[in-house]
């Protein structure tokens, strides 16, 4: 694990993994110019630089809330930096963020208080789709994925037009390796709101995982049409 510091000087232990490849035509150049220990010489320092620079931009609480965004931001840096050495980044994963016990306890207490508030709002207005959606997001942050799924499904039952809930359900499907479910939920979201870039980017990712490159490019192009600065779509598009 890498020892990093957030912008509010909280120490964070980060476990980050990288899957890469070297093109055969570039292997000899890499061995000649860098050496056989290219991982220690080039890749490890670039991972450390990228992770530490991204972690330092955000507060500890922000880091907890934006793990997927962090992973993509780090990946984009590594794709650019390692390309100069003819090393291709295939996939990356931000596997764990570990904080001090005192900070973790304080955050958990705050999350439970927020959860209780959301449950009280639902008790007062059980037919409000947004209340169920917000509780689902809170459950995600606590790692209770089953309860989060129930909340998002209830949000849709109360309002079939909650595109965000469909996207979240797609993310939960992807988490358990269900590409078909992920695609279907994001397709529903894109039909509800055609100019919503996230479902298009997610569908592009699924197409790419299936080896459907042309379909992936079409979906990712739509995501970037609606939001040209969308980092996840740009990163996935680059890998297509």
XYZ file of N, CA and C in Angstrom:
720
model
N 0.827 -1.215 0.000
C 0.000 0.000 0.000
C 0.859 1.263 0.000
N 0.340 2.311 -0.635
C 1.021 3.595 -0.674
C 0.501 4.488 0.448
N 1.412 5.158 1.132
C 1.020 6.113 2.165
C 0.911 7.494 1.538
N -0.301 8.070 1.585
C -0.562 9.369 0.959
C -1.218 10.294 1.985
N -1.382 11.567 1.579
C -2.072 12.526 2.433
C -3.132 13.256 1.613
N -4.311 13.399 2.204
C -5.390 14.156 1.566
C -5.105 15.645 1.699
N -5.948 16.452 1.072
C -5.735 17.900 1.121
C -5.926 18.473 2.525
N -6.686 17.750 3.387
C -6.845 18.189 4.774
C -5.923 17.418 5.714
N -4.837 16.894 5.165
C -3.734 16.277 5.932
C -4.188 15.049 6.713
N -5.104 14.296 6.148
C -5.427 12.983 6.710
C -4.566 11.933 5.995
N -3.928 11.072 6.782
C -3.109 10.028 6.164
C -4.014 8.951 5.575
N -3.701 8.539 4.354
C -4.507 7.553 3.639
C -3.583 6.459 3.110
N -3.925 5.215 3.401
C -3.190 4.079 2.846
C -3.956 3.591 1.618
N -3.306 3.586 0.469
C -3.966 3.292 -0.804
C -3.398 2.012 -1.414
N -4.291 1.104 -1.774
C -3.899 -0.087 -2.532
C -4.397 0.077 -3.956
N -3.466 0.093 -4.900
C -3.798 0.377 -6.297
C -3.120 -0.654 -7.184
N -3.865 -1.210 -8.121
C -3.293 -2.222 -9.017
C -3.377 -1.755 -10.471
N -2.430 -2.244 -11.261
C -2.323 -1.849 -12.666
C -2.104 -3.091 -13.519
N -2.888 -3.194 -14.581
C -2.705 -4.253 -15.568
C -2.213 -3.593 -16.855
N -1.094 -4.041 -17.372
C -0.482 -3.368 -18.523
C 0.076 -4.394 -19.493
N 0.469 -3.903 -20.656
C 1.153 -4.771 -21.606
C 2.146 -3.955 -22.420
N 3.118 -4.661 -22.946
C 4.118 -4.062 -23.834
C 3.928 -4.668 -25.211
N 3.778 -3.819 -26.211
C 3.648 -4.329 -27.564
C 4.941 -5.038 -27.983
N 4.799 -6.178 -28.667
C 5.972 -6.958 -29.036
C 6.993 -6.139 -29.821
N 6.475 -5.272 -30.695
C 7.392 -4.493 -31.531
C 8.190 -3.467 -30.723
N 7.719 -3.174 -29.489
C 8.420 -2.190 -28.662
C 9.253 -2.830 -27.554
N 9.139 -4.139 -27.387
C 9.795 -4.801 -26.259
C 11.308 -4.607 -26.275
N 11.926 -4.795 -27.444
C 13.379 -4.678 -27.517
C 13.845 -3.265 -27.173
N 13.096 -2.263 -27.649
C 13.456 -0.880 -27.333
C 13.386 -0.628 -25.826
N 12.349 -1.160 -25.184
C 12.190 -0.958 -23.742
C 13.335 -1.625 -22.985
N 13.644 -2.866 -23.356
C 14.731 -3.574 -22.678
C 16.071 -2.864 -22.891
N 16.272 -2.288 -24.086
C 17.533 -1.629 -24.403
C 17.668 -0.278 -23.697
N 16.578 0.505 -23.678
C 16.656 1.867 -23.134
C 16.374 1.945 -21.630
N 15.556 1.012 -21.127
C 15.182 1.064 -19.706
C 15.781 -0.102 -18.932
N 15.781 -1.278 -19.567
C 16.315 -2.462 -18.899
C 15.198 -3.416 -18.517
N 15.595 -4.613 -18.083
C 14.595 -5.624 -17.767
C 13.822 -5.297 -16.490
N 14.350 -4.395 -15.679
C 13.652 -3.987 -14.450
C 12.810 -2.739 -14.709
N 12.195 -2.691 -15.888
C 11.413 -1.506 -16.273
C 10.243 -1.258 -15.326
N 9.693 -2.329 -14.709
C 8.569 -2.119 -13.789
C 9.018 -1.283 -12.599
N 10.159 -1.652 -12.001
C 10.671 -0.900 -10.848
C 11.185 0.475 -11.259
N 11.745 0.556 -12.453
C 12.371 1.809 -12.894
C 11.358 2.840 -13.368
N 10.319 2.386 -14.067
C 9.371 3.313 -14.704
C 7.962 3.220 -14.123
N 7.423 2.008 -14.080
C 6.001 1.872 -13.753
C 5.709 2.207 -12.293
N 6.461 1.617 -11.366
C 6.197 1.865 -9.941
C 6.288 3.348 -9.582
N 7.342 4.072 -9.995
C 7.387 5.513 -9.666
C 6.224 6.307 -10.256
N 5.777 5.936 -11.474
C 4.668 6.668 -12.092
C 3.360 6.396 -11.347
N 3.182 5.167 -10.880
C 1.995 4.862 -10.075
C 2.010 5.695 -8.799
N 3.146 5.737 -8.132
C 3.248 6.491 -6.890
C 2.959 7.970 -7.116
N 3.530 8.533 -8.169
C 3.315 9.953 -8.473
C 1.848 10.231 -8.766
N 1.230 9.388 -9.592
C -0.160 9.616 -9.992
C -1.098 9.495 -8.802
N -0.929 8.427 -8.015
C -1.815 8.216 -6.868
C -1.674 9.351 -5.860
N -0.463 9.695 -5.513
C -0.250 10.724 -4.496
C -0.748 12.089 -4.960
N -0.553 12.416 -6.223
C -0.988 13.729 -6.720
C -2.508 13.847 -6.736
N -3.203 12.760 -7.090
C -4.668 12.788 -7.129
C -5.238 12.807 -5.712
N -4.723 11.960 -4.830
C -5.217 11.909 -3.451
C -5.056 13.269 -2.771
N -3.974 13.962 -3.060
C -3.678 15.252 -2.406
C -4.636 16.370 -2.830
N -5.424 16.149 -3.888
C -6.338 17.190 -4.386
C -7.635 17.254 -3.593
N -7.954 16.220 -2.809
C -9.269 16.116 -2.198
C -9.177 15.913 -0.688
N -10.244 16.320 0.005
C -10.325 16.055 1.431
C -10.603 14.565 1.650
N -10.390 14.112 2.886
C -10.608 12.699 3.189
C -12.060 12.296 2.934
N -13.007 13.157 3.304
C -14.423 12.824 3.079
C -14.743 12.759 1.593
N -14.151 13.648 0.805
C -14.371 13.602 -0.641
C -13.816 12.299 -1.225
N -12.687 11.861 -0.723
C -12.086 10.620 -1.219
C -13.009 9.437 -1.009
N -13.694 9.419 0.134
C -14.612 8.320 0.426
C -15.787 8.292 -0.540
N -16.198 9.457 -1.019
C -17.410 9.566 -1.825
C -17.169 9.390 -3.317
N -15.904 9.427 -3.756
C -15.646 9.487 -5.201
C -14.605 8.477 -5.655
N -14.685 7.255 -5.119
C -13.671 6.254 -5.435
C -13.580 5.972 -6.931
N -14.718 5.811 -7.604
C -14.693 5.513 -9.047
C -14.046 6.651 -9.829
N -14.365 7.892 -9.458
C -13.773 9.045 -10.139
C -12.267 9.108 -9.906
N -11.853 8.783 -8.680
C -10.419 8.778 -8.366
C -9.688 7.773 -9.236
N -10.256 6.575 -9.339
C -9.620 5.523 -10.128
C -9.456 5.955 -11.575
N -10.478 6.579 -12.137
C -10.404 7.037 -13.527
C -9.395 8.165 -13.698
N -9.357 9.067 -12.711
C -8.420 10.193 -12.796
C -6.975 9.695 -12.755
N -6.707 8.738 -11.871
C -5.364 8.161 -11.788
C -5.039 7.416 -13.079
N -5.992 6.664 -13.581
C -5.772 5.897 -14.810
C -5.423 6.827 -15.975
N -6.122 7.937 -16.096
C -5.854 8.864 -17.196
C -4.420 9.383 -17.146
N -3.932 9.664 -15.949
C -2.547 10.130 -15.802
C -1.574 9.041 -16.233
N -1.837 7.808 -15.779
C -0.931 6.704 -16.095
C -0.939 6.377 -17.577
N -2.112 6.431 -18.207
C -2.190 6.175 -19.652
C -1.261 7.131 -20.403
N -1.325 8.410 -20.027
C -0.500 9.421 -20.709
C 0.983 9.246 -20.392
N 1.310 9.060 -19.109
C 2.711 8.987 -18.699
C 3.404 7.734 -19.241
N 2.725 6.600 -19.163
C 3.363 5.341 -19.576
C 3.402 5.179 -21.092
N 2.512 5.876 -21.793
C 2.528 5.799 -23.263
C 3.854 6.299 -23.828
N 4.489 7.237 -23.137
C 5.772 7.772 -23.606
C 6.875 6.705 -23.566
N 6.625 5.637 -22.792
C 7.582 4.525 -22.718
C 7.092 3.309 -23.517
N 6.045 3.503 -24.327
C 5.442 2.422 -25.117
C 4.876 1.314 -24.241
N 4.349 1.703 -23.082
C 3.691 0.767 -22.177
C 2.207 1.087 -22.194
N 1.392 0.094 -22.524
C -0.053 0.299 -22.656
C -0.778 -0.108 -21.383
N -1.565 0.814 -20.842
C -2.374 0.529 -19.660
C -3.657 -0.171 -20.104
N -3.881 -1.384 -19.594
C -5.092 -2.135 -19.940
C -6.213 -1.871 -18.954
N -5.886 -1.913 -17.685
C -6.909 -1.726 -16.661
C -6.230 -1.325 -15.367
N -6.983 -0.633 -14.517
C -6.471 -0.231 -13.208
C -7.585 -0.429 -12.186
N -7.199 -0.479 -10.929
C -8.195 -0.650 -9.876
C -7.718 0.017 -8.594
N -8.575 0.873 -8.046
C -8.330 1.441 -6.723
C -8.978 0.487 -5.728
N -8.185 -0.445 -5.211
C -8.738 -1.562 -4.456
C -9.127 -1.193 -3.031
N -8.384 -0.255 -2.424
C -8.695 0.047 -1.032
C -8.177 1.424 -0.641
N -8.972 2.117 0.156
C -8.567 3.364 0.817
C -8.715 3.131 2.318
N -7.641 3.272 3.051
C -7.675 2.988 4.483
C -7.270 4.236 5.253
N -8.135 4.650 6.189
C -7.887 5.858 6.976
C -7.605 5.490 8.437
N -7.248 6.476 9.231
C -7.001 6.237 10.648
C -8.292 5.780 11.336
N -8.155 5.057 12.449
C -9.322 4.554 13.175
C -10.210 5.695 13.647
N -9.602 6.781 14.119
C -10.378 7.909 14.643
C -11.204 8.552 13.541
N -10.585 8.729 12.375
C -11.314 9.343 11.262
C -12.425 8.417 10.779
N -12.139 7.123 10.660
C -13.141 6.164 10.199
C -14.341 6.133 11.128
N -14.095 6.168 12.449
C -15.184 6.160 13.431
C -16.051 7.405 13.294
N -15.403 8.553 13.111
C -16.144 9.809 12.977
C -17.000 9.813 11.709
N -16.449 9.296 10.625
C -17.187 9.254 9.355
C -18.373 8.303 9.460
N -18.157 7.151 10.080
C -19.246 6.177 10.223
C -20.394 6.756 11.046
N -20.050 7.494 12.110
C -21.092 8.110 12.937
C -21.883 9.140 12.129
N -21.174 9.895 11.307
C -21.835 10.896 10.462
C -22.729 10.222 9.426
N -22.257 9.110 8.849
C -23.048 8.399 7.845
C -24.312 7.793 8.452
N -24.189 7.252 9.659
C -25.354 6.678 10.324
C -26.382 7.759 10.631
N -25.909 8.926 11.070
C -26.819 10.039 11.362
C -27.554 10.467 10.088
N -26.817 10.533 8.964
C -27.440 10.908 7.693
C -28.450 9.846 7.259
N -28.100 8.579 7.474
C -29.004 7.483 7.130
C -30.300 7.570 7.926
N -30.176 7.839 9.219
C -31.363 7.958 10.071
C -32.257 9.106 9.615
N -31.636 10.202 9.202
C -32.395 11.352 8.717
C -33.166 10.990 7.444
N -32.494 10.284 6.537
C -33.144 9.889 5.287
C -34.294 8.920 5.539
N -34.110 8.005 6.472
C -35.177 7.066 6.802
C -36.373 7.792 7.417
N -36.099 8.843 8.189
C -37.183 9.636 8.771
C -37.956 10.370 7.673
N -37.223 10.864 6.654
C -37.877 11.550 5.538
C -38.776 10.591 4.764
N -38.315 9.346 4.589
C -39.128 8.347 3.895
C -40.380 8.024 4.700
N -40.229 7.943 6.025
C -41.387 7.660 6.886
C -42.446 8.752 6.756
N -41.989 9.988 6.563
C -42.926 11.109 6.424
C -43.548 11.153 5.032
N -42.786 10.735 4.014
C -43.281 10.805 2.634
C -42.811 9.563 1.883
N -43.417 8.395 2.123
C -42.931 7.128 1.559
C -43.041 7.029 0.044
N -43.804 7.925 -0.588
C -43.969 7.861 -2.047
C -43.014 8.784 -2.795
N -42.086 9.392 -2.064
C -41.122 10.295 -2.699
C -39.945 9.486 -3.246
N -39.822 9.423 -4.565
C -38.770 8.632 -5.202
C -37.382 9.140 -4.843
N -37.232 10.456 -4.732
C -35.913 11.039 -4.442
C -35.423 10.622 -3.063
N -36.333 10.536 -2.085
C -35.932 10.098 -0.744
C -35.370 8.680 -0.797
N -36.035 7.793 -1.515
C -35.547 6.411 -1.631
C -34.200 6.364 -2.364
N -34.074 7.194 -3.397
C -32.810 7.251 -4.140
C -31.672 7.720 -3.240
N -31.910 8.792 -2.486
C -30.871 9.333 -1.604
C -30.454 8.322 -0.547
N -31.419 7.555 -0.023
C -31.074 6.523 0.951
C -30.233 5.429 0.283
N -30.550 5.122 -0.972
C -29.747 4.139 -1.708
C -28.301 4.584 -1.851
N -28.097 5.859 -2.153
C -26.736 6.399 -2.267
C -26.018 6.292 -0.920
N -26.752 6.583 0.162
C -26.161 6.469 1.500
C -25.773 5.024 1.802
N -26.620 4.086 1.408
C -26.315 2.666 1.633
C -25.078 2.242 0.844
N -24.912 2.792 -0.362
C -23.711 2.500 -1.140
C -22.467 2.930 -0.392
N -22.513 4.121 0.190
C -21.342 4.645 0.905
C -21.010 3.805 2.123
N -22.010 3.110 2.680
C -21.794 2.232 3.830
C -21.422 0.813 3.406
N -21.445 0.556 2.083
C -21.104 -0.770 1.589
C -22.224 -1.781 1.689
N -23.446 -1.308 1.958
C -24.606 -2.207 2.048
C -25.273 -2.249 0.677
N -24.729 -3.067 -0.227
C -25.149 -3.051 -1.622
C -26.538 -3.656 -1.822
N -26.887 -4.645 -1.032
C -28.224 -5.236 -1.154
C -29.302 -4.226 -0.786
N -29.089 -3.515 0.319
C -30.084 -2.521 0.738
C -30.116 -1.348 -0.243
N -28.948 -0.978 -0.769
C -28.901 0.083 -1.780
C -29.740 -0.298 -2.986
N -29.599 -1.541 -3.431
C -30.378 -2.011 -4.581
C -31.876 -1.934 -4.293
N -32.275 -2.348 -3.092
C -33.692 -2.268 -2.716
C -34.194 -0.829 -2.768
N -33.371 0.099 -2.298
C -33.769 1.514 -2.296
C -33.927 2.046 -3.720
N -32.998 1.704 -4.607
C -33.084 2.185 -5.989
C -34.289 1.576 -6.715
N -34.557 0.308 -6.435
C -35.733 -0.329 -7.039
C -37.022 0.325 -6.541
N -37.043 0.666 -5.249
C -38.222 1.340 -4.699
C -38.363 2.742 -5.284
N -37.240 3.402 -5.519
C -37.268 4.721 -6.149
C -37.926 4.640 -7.521
N -37.587 3.605 -8.292
C -38.179 3.417 -9.613
C -39.660 3.068 -9.510
N -40.006 2.284 -8.501
C -41.427 1.947 -8.325
C -42.257 3.197 -8.049
N -41.671 4.134 -7.337
C -42.394 5.369 -7.024
C -42.379 6.356 -8.191
N -41.324 6.291 -9.002
C -41.243 7.150 -10.184
C -40.414 6.449 -11.245
N -41.069 5.999 -12.299
C -40.385 5.254 -13.362
C -39.439 6.128 -14.169
N -39.394 7.437 -13.878
C -38.559 8.355 -14.646
C -37.252 8.695 -13.949
N -36.884 7.971 -12.883
C -35.649 8.235 -12.148
C -34.463 7.618 -12.884
N -33.957 8.341 -13.870
C -32.854 7.817 -14.688
C -31.626 7.512 -13.830
N -31.369 8.353 -12.820
C -30.202 8.141 -11.966
C -30.270 6.804 -11.239
N -31.486 6.402 -10.834
C -31.637 5.125 -10.133
C -31.301 3.957 -11.057
N -31.690 4.051 -12.328
C -31.351 3.000 -13.285
C -29.829 2.892 -13.447
N -29.153 4.034 -13.501
C -27.687 4.021 -13.632
C -27.047 3.356 -12.413
N -27.547 3.689 -11.222
C -26.996 3.083 -10.012
C -27.218 1.570 -10.003
N -28.387 1.139 -10.431
C -28.664 -0.298 -10.509
C -27.732 -0.973 -11.521
N -27.451 -0.269 -12.604
C -26.498 -0.797 -13.574
C -25.111 -0.959 -12.961
N -24.724 0.005 -12.137
C -23.430 -0.086 -11.462
C -23.357 -1.270 -10.519
N -24.456 -1.545 -9.824
C -24.502 -2.699 -8.927
C -24.419 -4.007 -9.716
N -25.060 -4.034 -10.879
C -24.956 -5.221 -11.740
C -23.506 -5.438 -12.171
N -22.852 -4.348 -12.571
C -21.465 -4.446 -13.009
C -20.576 -4.941 -11.875
N -20.885 -4.508 -10.678
C -20.100 -4.920 -9.513
C -20.112 -6.438 -9.323
N -21.239 -7.074 -9.641
C -21.307 -8.530 -9.490
C -21.078 -9.261 -10.818
N -20.572 -8.540 -11.823
C -20.184 -9.165 -13.081
C -21.315 -9.418 -14.052
N -22.455 -8.773 -13.841
C -23.621 -8.961 -14.704
C -23.625 -7.880 -15.790
N -22.930 -8.136 -16.889
C -22.836 -7.148 -17.963
C -24.187 -6.901 -18.620
N -24.981 -7.960 -18.791
C -26.289 -7.801 -19.423
C -27.190 -6.895 -18.585
N -27.198 -7.121 -17.275
C -28.007 -6.283 -16.390
C -27.543 -4.844 -16.396
N -26.218 -4.662 -16.374
C -25.650 -3.313 -16.418
C -26.087 -2.593 -17.688
N -25.988 -3.284 -18.808
C -26.357 -2.676 -20.088
C -27.843 -2.321 -20.109
N -28.687 -3.242 -19.656
C -30.125 -3.027 -19.741
C -30.569 -1.836 -18.891
N -30.047 -1.746 -17.679
C -30.429 -0.625 -16.812
C -29.958 0.713 -17.398
N -28.739 0.728 -17.941
C -28.245 1.977 -18.530
C -28.986 2.331 -19.811
N -29.418 1.312 -20.548
C -30.232 1.563 -21.739
C -31.546 2.227 -21.341
N -32.157 1.726 -20.252
C -33.393 2.336 -19.737
C -33.150 3.802 -19.388
N -32.024 4.075 -18.733
C -31.711 5.455 -18.339
C -31.534 6.347 -19.559
N -30.858 5.837 -20.592
C -30.630 6.640 -21.799
C -31.932 6.917 -22.540
N -32.888 6.004 -22.443
C -34.185 6.218 -23.085
C -35.018 7.230 -22.318
N -34.833 7.265 -21.011
C -35.562 8.238 -20.200
C -35.002 9.647 -20.392
N -33.679 9.717 -20.565
C -33.034 11.026 -20.719
C -31.926 10.884 -21.752
N -32.237 11.195 -22.982
C -31.328 10.917 -24.104
C -29.989 11.650 -23.982
N -29.984 12.824 -23.361
C -28.758 13.621 -23.286
C -28.008 13.432 -21.967
N -28.260 12.336 -21.290
C -27.601 11.991 -20.029
C -26.340 11.193 -20.381
N -25.135 11.744 -20.203
C -23.932 11.088 -20.728
C -23.527 9.807 -20.003
N -23.836 9.678 -18.713
C -23.330 8.547 -17.934
C -23.808 7.202 -18.475
N -25.125 7.024 -18.738
C -25.521 5.715 -19.269
C -24.894 5.386 -20.610
N -24.699 6.402 -21.463
C -24.054 6.139 -22.750
C -22.620 5.665 -22.543
N -21.902 6.289 -21.607
C -20.527 5.868 -21.318
C -20.499 4.449 -20.758
N -21.452 4.155 -19.880
C -21.502 2.813 -19.291
C -21.828 1.750 -20.344
N -22.759 2.078 -21.259
C -23.064 1.131 -22.335
C -21.853 0.942 -23.244
N -21.106 2.018 -23.474
C -19.883 1.905 -24.265
C -18.878 0.967 -23.609
N -18.774 1.071 -22.283
C -17.864 0.191 -21.548
C -18.274 -1.273 -21.698
N -19.587 -1.544 -21.583
C -20.075 -2.923 -21.713
C -19.791 -3.450 -23.122
N -20.069 -2.628 -24.133
C -19.778 -3.042 -25.518
C -18.298 -3.403 -25.662
N -17.440 -2.593 -25.046
C -16.005 -2.840 -25.148
C -15.630 -4.161 -24.491
N -16.241 -4.437 -23.338
C -15.970 -5.704 -22.650
C -16.424 -6.897 -23.487
N -17.447 -6.691 -24.308
C -17.948 -7.768 -25.172
C -17.175 -7.868 -26.483
N -16.248 -6.947 -26.708
C -15.507 -6.941 -27.955
C -16.238 -6.274 -29.091
N -17.308 -5.515 -28.774
C -18.119 -4.835 -29.799
C -17.611 -3.407 -29.964
N -16.496 -3.285 -30.670
C -15.772 -2.013 -30.712
C -16.585 -0.916 -31.406
N -17.207 -1.215 -32.545
C -17.968 -0.194 -33.276
C -19.124 0.344 -32.424
N -19.836 -0.574 -31.759
C -20.944 -0.152 -30.899
C -20.433 0.666 -29.714
N -19.266 0.265 -29.196
C -18.674 1.009 -28.079
C -18.350 2.439 -28.494
N -17.750 2.597 -29.654
C -17.377 3.933 -30.143
C -18.616 4.797 -30.341
N -19.679 4.214 -30.882
C -20.922 4.971 -31.086
C -21.486 5.469 -29.761
N -21.550 4.584 -28.757
C -22.102 4.969 -27.457
C -21.227 6.011 -26.775
N -19.910 5.825 -26.814
C -18.997 6.762 -26.157
C -18.999 8.116 -26.862
N -19.173 8.098 -28.178
C -19.270 9.361 -28.921
C -20.492 10.157 -28.461
N -21.601 9.456 -28.202
C -22.792 10.148 -27.705
C -22.545 10.723 -26.314
N -21.862 9.955 -25.461
C -21.560 10.455 -24.117
C -20.734 11.738 -24.193
N -19.746 11.752 -25.078
C -18.881 12.921 -25.207
C -19.579 14.064 -25.933
N -20.576 13.760 -26.726
C -21.371 14.816 -27.363
C -22.136 15.601 -26.312
N -22.700 14.871 -25.330
C -23.481 15.550 -24.294
C -22.589 16.170 -23.220
N -21.377 15.625 -23.037
C -20.454 16.201 -22.054
C -19.022 15.943 -22.522
N -18.452 16.876 -23.287
C -17.107 16.680 -23.846
C -16.020 16.521 -22.781
N -16.297 16.956 -21.551
C -15.277 16.883 -20.488
C -15.437 15.646 -19.616
N -16.335 14.747 -19.997
C -16.621 13.578 -19.165
C -15.410 12.646 -19.160
N -14.693 12.600 -18.022
C -13.401 11.916 -17.926
C -13.531 10.417 -18.197
N -14.517 9.778 -17.592
C -14.664 8.333 -17.753
C -14.888 7.964 -19.216
N -15.742 8.732 -19.899
C -16.016 8.444 -21.310
C -14.764 8.643 -22.154
N -14.005 9.696 -21.870
C -12.788 9.958 -22.644
C -11.771 8.833 -22.462
N -11.639 8.357 -21.198
C -10.686 7.286 -20.919
C -11.094 5.991 -21.630
N -12.385 5.662 -21.574
C -12.863 4.440 -22.218
C -12.741 4.559 -23.731
N -13.040 5.762 -24.254
C -12.954 5.991 -25.698
C -11.515 5.791 -26.174
N -10.547 6.270 -25.370
C -9.154 6.127 -25.737
C -8.736 4.663 -25.818
N -9.316 3.836 -24.924
C -8.959 2.407 -24.921
C -9.634 1.643 -26.047
N -10.709 2.260 -26.632
C -11.392 1.579 -27.735
C -10.580 1.657 -29.009
